[in-house]
Short mmCIF file of N, CA, C and O in Angstrom, two decimals:
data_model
loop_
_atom_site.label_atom_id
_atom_site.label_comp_id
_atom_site.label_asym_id
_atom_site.label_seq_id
_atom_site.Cartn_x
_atom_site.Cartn_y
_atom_site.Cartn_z
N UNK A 1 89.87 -99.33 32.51
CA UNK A 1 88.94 -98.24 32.64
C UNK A 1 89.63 -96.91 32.36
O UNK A 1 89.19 -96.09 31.54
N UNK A 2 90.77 -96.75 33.11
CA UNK A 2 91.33 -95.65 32.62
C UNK A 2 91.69 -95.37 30.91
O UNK A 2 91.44 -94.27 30.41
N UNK A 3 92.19 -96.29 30.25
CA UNK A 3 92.33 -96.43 28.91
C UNK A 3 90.90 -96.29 28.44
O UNK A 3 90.90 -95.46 27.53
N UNK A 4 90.06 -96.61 28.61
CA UNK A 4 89.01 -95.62 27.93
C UNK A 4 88.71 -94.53 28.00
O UNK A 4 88.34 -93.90 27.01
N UNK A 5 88.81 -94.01 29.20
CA UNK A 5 88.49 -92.68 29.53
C UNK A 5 89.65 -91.83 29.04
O UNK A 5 89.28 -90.66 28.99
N UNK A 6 90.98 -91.99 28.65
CA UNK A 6 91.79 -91.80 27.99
C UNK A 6 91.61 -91.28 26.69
O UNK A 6 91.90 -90.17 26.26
N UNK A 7 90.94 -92.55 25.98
CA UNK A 7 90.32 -92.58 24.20
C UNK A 7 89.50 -91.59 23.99
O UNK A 7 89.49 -90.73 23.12
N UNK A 8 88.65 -91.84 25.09
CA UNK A 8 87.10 -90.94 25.02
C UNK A 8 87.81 -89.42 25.27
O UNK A 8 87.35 -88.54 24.55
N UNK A 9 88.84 -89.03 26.16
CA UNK A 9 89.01 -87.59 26.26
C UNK A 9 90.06 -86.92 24.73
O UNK A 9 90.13 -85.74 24.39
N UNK A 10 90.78 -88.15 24.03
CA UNK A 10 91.35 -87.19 22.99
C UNK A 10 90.81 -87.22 21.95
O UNK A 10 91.13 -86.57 20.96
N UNK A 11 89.34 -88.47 22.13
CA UNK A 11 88.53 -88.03 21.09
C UNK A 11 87.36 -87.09 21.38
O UNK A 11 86.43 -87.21 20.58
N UNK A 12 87.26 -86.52 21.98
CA UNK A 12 86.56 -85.26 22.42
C UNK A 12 87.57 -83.77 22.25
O UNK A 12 87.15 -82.71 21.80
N UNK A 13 88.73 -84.00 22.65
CA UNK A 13 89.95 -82.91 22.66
C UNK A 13 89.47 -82.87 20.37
O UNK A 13 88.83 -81.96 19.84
N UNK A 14 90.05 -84.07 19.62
CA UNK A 14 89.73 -83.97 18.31
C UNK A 14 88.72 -83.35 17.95
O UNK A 14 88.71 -82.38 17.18
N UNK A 15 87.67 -83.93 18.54
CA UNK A 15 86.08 -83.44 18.22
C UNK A 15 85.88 -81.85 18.12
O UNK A 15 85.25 -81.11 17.35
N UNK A 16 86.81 -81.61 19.40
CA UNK A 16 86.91 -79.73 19.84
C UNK A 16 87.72 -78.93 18.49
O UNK A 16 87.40 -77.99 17.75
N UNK A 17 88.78 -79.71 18.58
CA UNK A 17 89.85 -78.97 17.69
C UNK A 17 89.04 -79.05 16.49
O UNK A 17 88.85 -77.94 15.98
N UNK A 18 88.46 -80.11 15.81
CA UNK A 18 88.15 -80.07 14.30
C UNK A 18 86.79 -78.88 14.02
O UNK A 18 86.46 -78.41 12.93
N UNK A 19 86.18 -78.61 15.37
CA UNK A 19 85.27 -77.85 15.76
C UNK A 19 85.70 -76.45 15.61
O UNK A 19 84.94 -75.70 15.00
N UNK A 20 86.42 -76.15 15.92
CA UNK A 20 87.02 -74.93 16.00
C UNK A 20 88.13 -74.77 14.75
O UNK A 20 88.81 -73.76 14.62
N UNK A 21 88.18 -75.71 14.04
CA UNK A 21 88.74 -75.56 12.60
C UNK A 21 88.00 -74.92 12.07
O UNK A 21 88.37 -73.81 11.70
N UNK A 22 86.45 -75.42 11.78
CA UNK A 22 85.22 -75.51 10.48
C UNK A 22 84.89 -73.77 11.44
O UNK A 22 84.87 -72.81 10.67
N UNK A 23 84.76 -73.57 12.31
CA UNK A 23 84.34 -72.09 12.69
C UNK A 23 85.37 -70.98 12.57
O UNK A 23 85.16 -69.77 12.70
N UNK A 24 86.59 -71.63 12.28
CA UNK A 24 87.77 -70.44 11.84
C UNK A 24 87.36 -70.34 10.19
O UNK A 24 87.33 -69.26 9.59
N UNK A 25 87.11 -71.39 9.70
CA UNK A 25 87.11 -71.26 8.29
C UNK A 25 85.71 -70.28 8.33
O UNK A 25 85.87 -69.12 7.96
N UNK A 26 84.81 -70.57 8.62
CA UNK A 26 83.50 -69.76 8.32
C UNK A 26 83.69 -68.17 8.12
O UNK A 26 83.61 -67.29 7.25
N UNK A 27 84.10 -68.43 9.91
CA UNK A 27 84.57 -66.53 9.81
C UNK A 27 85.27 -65.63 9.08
O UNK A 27 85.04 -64.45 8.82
N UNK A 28 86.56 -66.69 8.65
CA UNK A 28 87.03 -66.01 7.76
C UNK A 28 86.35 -65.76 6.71
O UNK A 28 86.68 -64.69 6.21
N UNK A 29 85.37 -66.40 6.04
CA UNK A 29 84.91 -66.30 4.93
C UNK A 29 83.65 -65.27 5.10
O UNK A 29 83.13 -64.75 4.12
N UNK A 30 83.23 -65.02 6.39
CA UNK A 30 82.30 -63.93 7.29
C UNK A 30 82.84 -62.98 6.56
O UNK A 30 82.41 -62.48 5.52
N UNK A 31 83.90 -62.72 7.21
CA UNK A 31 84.10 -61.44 7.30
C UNK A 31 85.27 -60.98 5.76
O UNK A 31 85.69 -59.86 5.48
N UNK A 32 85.45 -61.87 5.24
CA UNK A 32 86.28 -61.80 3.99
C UNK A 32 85.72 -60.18 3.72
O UNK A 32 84.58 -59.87 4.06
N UNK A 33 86.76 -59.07 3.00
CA UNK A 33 86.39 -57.77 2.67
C UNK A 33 85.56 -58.04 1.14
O UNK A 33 84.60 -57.35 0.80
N UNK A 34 85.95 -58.83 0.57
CA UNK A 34 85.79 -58.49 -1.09
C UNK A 34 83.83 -59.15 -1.18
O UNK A 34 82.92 -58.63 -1.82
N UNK A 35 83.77 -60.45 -0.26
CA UNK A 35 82.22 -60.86 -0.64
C UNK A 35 81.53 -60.99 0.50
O UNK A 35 80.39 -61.39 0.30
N UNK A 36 81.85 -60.76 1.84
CA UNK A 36 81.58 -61.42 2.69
C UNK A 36 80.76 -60.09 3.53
O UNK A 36 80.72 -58.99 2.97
N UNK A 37 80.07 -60.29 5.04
CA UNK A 37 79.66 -58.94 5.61
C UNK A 37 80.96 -57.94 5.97
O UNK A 37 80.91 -56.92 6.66
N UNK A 38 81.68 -58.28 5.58
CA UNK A 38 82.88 -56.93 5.83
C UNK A 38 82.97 -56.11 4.41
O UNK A 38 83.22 -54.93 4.21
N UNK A 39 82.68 -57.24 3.43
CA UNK A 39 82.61 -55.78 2.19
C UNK A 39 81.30 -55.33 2.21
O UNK A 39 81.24 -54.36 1.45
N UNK A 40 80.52 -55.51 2.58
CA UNK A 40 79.18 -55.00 2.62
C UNK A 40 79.50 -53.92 3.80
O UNK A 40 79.36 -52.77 3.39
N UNK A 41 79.80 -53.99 4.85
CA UNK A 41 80.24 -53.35 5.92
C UNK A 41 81.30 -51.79 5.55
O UNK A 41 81.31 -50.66 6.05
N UNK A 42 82.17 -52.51 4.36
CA UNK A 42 82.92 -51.34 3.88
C UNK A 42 82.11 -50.34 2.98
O UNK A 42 82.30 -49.12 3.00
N UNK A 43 81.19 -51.00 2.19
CA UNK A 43 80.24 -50.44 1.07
C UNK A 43 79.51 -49.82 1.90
O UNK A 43 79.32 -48.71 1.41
N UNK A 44 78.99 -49.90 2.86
CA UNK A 44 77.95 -49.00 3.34
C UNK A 44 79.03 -47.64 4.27
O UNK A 44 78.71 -46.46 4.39
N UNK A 45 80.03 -48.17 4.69
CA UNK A 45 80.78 -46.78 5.44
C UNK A 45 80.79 -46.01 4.15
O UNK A 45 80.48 -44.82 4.22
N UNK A 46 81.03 -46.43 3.18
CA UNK A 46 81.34 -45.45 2.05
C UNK A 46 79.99 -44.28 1.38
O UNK A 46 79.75 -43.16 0.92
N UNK A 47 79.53 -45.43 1.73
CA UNK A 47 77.51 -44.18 1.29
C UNK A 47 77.43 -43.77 2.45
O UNK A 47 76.84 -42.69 2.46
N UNK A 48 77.74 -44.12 3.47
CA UNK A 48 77.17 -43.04 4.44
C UNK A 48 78.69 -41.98 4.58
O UNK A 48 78.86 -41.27 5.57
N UNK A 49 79.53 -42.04 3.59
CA UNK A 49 80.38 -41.11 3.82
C UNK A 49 79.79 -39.66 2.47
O UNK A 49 79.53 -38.45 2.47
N UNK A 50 79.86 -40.81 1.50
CA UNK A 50 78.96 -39.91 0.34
C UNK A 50 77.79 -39.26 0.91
O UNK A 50 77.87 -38.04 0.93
N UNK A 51 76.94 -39.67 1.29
CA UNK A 51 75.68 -39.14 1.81
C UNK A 51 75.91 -37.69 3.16
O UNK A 51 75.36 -36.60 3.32
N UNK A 52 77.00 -38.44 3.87
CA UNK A 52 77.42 -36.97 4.59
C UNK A 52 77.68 -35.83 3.73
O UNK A 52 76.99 -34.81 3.81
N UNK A 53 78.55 -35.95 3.01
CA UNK A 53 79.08 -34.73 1.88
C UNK A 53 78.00 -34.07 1.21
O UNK A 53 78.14 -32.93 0.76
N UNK A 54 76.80 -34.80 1.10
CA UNK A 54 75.72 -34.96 0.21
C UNK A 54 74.75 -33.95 0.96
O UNK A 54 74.01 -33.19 0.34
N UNK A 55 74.82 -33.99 2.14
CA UNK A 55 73.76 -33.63 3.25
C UNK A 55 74.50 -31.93 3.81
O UNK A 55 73.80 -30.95 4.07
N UNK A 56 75.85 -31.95 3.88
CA UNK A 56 76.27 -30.90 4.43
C UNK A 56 76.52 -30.00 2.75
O UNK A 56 76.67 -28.78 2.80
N UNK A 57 76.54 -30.42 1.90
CA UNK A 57 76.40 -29.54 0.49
C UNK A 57 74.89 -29.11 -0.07
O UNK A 57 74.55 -28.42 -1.03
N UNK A 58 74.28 -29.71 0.80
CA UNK A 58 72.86 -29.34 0.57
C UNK A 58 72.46 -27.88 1.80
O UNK A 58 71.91 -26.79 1.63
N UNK A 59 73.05 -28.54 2.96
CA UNK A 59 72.62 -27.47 3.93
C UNK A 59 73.56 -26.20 3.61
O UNK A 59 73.10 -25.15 4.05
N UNK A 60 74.76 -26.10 2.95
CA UNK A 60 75.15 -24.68 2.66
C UNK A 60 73.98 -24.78 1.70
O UNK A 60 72.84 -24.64 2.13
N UNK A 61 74.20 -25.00 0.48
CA UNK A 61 72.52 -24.49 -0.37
C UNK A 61 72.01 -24.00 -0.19
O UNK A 61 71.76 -22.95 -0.78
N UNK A 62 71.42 -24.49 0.92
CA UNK A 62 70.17 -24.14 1.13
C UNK A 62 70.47 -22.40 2.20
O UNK A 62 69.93 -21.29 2.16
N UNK A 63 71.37 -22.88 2.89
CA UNK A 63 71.63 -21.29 3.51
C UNK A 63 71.79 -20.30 2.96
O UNK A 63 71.46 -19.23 3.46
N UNK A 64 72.46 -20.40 1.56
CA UNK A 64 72.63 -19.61 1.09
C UNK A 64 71.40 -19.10 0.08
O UNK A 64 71.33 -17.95 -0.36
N UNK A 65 70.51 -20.09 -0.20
CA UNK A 65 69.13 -19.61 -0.95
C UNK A 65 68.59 -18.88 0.24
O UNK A 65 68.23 -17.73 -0.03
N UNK A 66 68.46 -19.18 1.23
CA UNK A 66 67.68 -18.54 2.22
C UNK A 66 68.33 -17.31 2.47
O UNK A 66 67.43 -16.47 2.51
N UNK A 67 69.54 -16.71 2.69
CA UNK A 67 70.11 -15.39 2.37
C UNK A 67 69.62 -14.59 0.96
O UNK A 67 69.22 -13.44 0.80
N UNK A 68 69.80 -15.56 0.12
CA UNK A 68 69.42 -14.80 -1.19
C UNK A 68 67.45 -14.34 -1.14
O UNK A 68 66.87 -13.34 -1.57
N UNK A 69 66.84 -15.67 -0.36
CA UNK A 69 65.41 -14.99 -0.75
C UNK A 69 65.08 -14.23 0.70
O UNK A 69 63.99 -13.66 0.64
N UNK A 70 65.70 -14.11 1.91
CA UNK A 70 65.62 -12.94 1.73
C UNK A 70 65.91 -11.58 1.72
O UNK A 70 65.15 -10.61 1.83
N UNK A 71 67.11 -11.64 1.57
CA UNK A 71 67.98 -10.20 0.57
C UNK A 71 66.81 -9.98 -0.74
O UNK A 71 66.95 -8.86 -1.22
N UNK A 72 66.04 -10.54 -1.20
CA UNK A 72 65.16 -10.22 -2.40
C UNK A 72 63.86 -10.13 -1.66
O UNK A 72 63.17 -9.64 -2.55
N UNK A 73 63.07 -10.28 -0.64
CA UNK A 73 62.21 -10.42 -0.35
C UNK A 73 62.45 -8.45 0.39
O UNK A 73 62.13 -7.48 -0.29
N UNK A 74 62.97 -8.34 1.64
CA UNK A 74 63.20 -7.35 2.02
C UNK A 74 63.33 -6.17 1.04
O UNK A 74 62.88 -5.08 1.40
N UNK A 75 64.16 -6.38 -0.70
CA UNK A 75 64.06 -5.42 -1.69
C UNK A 75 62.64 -5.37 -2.30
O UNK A 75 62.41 -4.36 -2.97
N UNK A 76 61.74 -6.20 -2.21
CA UNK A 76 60.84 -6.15 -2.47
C UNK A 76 59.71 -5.35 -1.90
O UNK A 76 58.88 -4.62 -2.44
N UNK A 77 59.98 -5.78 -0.33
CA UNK A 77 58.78 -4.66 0.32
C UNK A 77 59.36 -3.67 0.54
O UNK A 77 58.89 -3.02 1.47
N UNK A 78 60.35 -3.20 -0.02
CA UNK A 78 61.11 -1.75 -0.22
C UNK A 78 60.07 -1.04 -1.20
O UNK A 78 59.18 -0.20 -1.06
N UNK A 79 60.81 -2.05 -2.68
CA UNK A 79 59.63 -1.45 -3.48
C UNK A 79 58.06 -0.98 -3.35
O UNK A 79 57.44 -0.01 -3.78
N UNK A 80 57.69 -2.17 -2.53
CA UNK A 80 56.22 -2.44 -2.65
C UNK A 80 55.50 -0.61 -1.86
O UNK A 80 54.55 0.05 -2.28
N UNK A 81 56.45 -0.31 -0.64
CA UNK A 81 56.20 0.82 0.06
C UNK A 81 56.30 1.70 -0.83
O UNK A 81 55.23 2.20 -1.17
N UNK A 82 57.30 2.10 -1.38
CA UNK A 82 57.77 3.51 -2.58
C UNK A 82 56.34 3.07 -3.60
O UNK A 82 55.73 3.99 -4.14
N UNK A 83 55.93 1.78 -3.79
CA UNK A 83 54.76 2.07 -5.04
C UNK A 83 53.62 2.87 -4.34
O UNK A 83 53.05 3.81 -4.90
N UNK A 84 53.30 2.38 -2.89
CA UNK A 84 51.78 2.66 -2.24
C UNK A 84 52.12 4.28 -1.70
O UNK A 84 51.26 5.01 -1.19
N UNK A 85 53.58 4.68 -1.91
CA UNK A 85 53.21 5.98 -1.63
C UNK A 85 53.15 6.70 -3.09
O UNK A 85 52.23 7.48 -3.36
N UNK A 86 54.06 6.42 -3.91
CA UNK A 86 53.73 6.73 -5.28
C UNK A 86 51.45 6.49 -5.36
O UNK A 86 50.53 7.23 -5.70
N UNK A 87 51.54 5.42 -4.98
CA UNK A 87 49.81 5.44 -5.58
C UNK A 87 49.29 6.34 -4.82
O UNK A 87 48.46 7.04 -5.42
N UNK A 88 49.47 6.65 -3.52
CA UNK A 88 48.33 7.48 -2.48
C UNK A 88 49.25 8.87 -3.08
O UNK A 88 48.56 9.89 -2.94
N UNK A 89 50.27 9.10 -3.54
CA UNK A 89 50.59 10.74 -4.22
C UNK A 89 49.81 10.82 -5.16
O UNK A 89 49.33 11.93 -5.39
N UNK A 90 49.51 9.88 -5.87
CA UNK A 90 48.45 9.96 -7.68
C UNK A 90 47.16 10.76 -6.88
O UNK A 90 46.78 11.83 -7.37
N UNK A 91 46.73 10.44 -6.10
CA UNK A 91 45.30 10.46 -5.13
C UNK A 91 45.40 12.21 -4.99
O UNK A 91 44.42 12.96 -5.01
N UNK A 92 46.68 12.57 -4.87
CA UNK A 92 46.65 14.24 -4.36
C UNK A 92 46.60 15.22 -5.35
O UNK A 92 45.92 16.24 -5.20
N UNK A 93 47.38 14.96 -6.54
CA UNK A 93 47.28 15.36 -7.69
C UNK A 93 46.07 15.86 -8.45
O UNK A 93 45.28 15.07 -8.97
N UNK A 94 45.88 17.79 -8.56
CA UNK A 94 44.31 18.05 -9.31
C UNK A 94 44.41 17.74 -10.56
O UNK A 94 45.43 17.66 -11.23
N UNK A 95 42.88 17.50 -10.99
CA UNK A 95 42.87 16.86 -12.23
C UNK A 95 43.40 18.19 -13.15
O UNK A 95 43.79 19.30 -12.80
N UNK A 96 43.24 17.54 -14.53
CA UNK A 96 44.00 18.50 -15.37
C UNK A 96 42.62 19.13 -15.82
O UNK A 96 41.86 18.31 -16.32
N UNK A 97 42.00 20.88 -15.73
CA UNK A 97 41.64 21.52 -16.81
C UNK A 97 41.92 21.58 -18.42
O UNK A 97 41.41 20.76 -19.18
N UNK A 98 42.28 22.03 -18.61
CA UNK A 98 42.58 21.82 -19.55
C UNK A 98 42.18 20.02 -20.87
O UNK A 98 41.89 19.86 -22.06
N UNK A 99 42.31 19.54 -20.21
CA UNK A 99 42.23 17.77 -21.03
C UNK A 99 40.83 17.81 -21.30
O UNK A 99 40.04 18.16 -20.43
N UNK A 100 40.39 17.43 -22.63
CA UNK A 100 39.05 17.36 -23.00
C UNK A 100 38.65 16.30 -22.74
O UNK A 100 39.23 15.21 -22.85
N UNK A 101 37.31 16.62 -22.24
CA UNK A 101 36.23 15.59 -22.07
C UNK A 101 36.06 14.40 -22.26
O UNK A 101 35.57 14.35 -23.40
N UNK A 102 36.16 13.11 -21.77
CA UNK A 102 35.61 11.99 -21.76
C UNK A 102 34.59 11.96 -22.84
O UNK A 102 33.71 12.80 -22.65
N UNK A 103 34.44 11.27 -23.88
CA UNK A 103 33.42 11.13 -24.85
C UNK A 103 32.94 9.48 -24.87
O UNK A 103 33.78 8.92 -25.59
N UNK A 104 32.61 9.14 -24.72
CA UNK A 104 31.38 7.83 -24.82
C UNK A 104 31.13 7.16 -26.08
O UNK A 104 30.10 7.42 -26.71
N UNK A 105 31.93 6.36 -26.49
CA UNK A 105 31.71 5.40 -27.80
C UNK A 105 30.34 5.52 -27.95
O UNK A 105 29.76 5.26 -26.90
N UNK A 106 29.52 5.86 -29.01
CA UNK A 106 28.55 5.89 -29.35
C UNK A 106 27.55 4.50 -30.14
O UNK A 106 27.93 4.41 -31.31
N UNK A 107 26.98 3.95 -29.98
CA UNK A 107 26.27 2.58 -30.44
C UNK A 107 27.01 2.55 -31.57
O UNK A 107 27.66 3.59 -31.73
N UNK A 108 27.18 1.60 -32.57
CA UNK A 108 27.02 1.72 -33.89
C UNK A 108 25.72 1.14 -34.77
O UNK A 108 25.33 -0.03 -34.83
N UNK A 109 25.34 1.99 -35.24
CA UNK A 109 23.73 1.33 -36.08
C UNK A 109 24.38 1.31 -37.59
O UNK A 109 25.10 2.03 -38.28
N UNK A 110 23.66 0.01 -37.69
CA UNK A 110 23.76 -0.31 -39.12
C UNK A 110 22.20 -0.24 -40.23
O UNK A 110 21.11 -0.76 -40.00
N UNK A 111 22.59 0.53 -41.35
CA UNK A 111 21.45 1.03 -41.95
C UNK A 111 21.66 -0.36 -43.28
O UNK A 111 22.73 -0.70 -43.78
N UNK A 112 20.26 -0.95 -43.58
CA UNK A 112 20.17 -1.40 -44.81
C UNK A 112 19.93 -0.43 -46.04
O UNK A 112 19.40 0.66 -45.82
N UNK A 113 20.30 -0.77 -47.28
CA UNK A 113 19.54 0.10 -48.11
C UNK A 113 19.04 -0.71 -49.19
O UNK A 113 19.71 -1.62 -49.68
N UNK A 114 18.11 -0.47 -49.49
CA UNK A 114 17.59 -1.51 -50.90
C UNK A 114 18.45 -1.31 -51.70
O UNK A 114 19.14 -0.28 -51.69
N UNK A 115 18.66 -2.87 -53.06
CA UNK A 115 19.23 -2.92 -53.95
C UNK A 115 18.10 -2.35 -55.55
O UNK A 115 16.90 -2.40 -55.83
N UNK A 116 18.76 -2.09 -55.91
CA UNK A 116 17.86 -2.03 -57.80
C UNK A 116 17.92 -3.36 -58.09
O UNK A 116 19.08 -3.78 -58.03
N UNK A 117 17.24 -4.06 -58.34
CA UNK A 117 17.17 -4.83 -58.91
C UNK A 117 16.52 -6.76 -58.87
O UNK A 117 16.43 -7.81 -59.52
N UNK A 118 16.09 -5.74 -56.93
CA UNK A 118 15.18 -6.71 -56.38
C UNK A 118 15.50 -7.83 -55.61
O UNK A 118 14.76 -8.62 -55.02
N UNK A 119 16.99 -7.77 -55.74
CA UNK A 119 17.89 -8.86 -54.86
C UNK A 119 17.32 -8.69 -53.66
O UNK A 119 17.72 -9.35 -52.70
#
């Protein structure tokens, strides 16, 4: 009895070990860098490293468009004030004497005239 229970435990001890062979091999091949989820794992640290660079070169961009529009926006309603007082000064200004009269395009009429010759 003991001699079986003997057999039966180093063929179970085998059973374990050859078990834990075929799952070393797997993993390794898991996690292999070049095909396995570890190069996929490396490929993606790398876009999300690109994509950082990508994201913080966009947000200066963009800060700096937003300085630029509005440094141009503020010159703008600079202008826009100097025009509306320029327009309400036009408003104060007497007209000119002197400048002749407004004259009125007159219709144009067109006259027929008979031909000689009966056309």
């Amino acid at each position: 009895m003991d001699l079986i229970a003997d057999i039966l435990l180093v063929a179970g001890a085998l059973g374990a070990g050859f078990y834990c062979f075929v799952l070393s091999r797997r993993l390794t091949r898991f996690t292999d860098l070049e095909t396995g989820v570890g190069g996929a794992v490396a490929v993606l640290s790398a876009q999300v490293d690109d994509l950082s660079r990508s994201v913080s070169s966009a947000r200066k961009s963009a800060g700096e468009s937003a300085e630029s529009l509005t440094a141009l926006t503020e010159r703008a309603e600079g202008v826009a004030r100097r025009l509306e007082l320029l327009v309400a000064s036009m408003h104060d200004l007497p007209k000119d004497k002197d400048a002749a009269p407004e004259v009125e395009p007159k219709d144009t009429v067109f006259l027929r005239h008979s031909r000689a010759g009966g056309l």
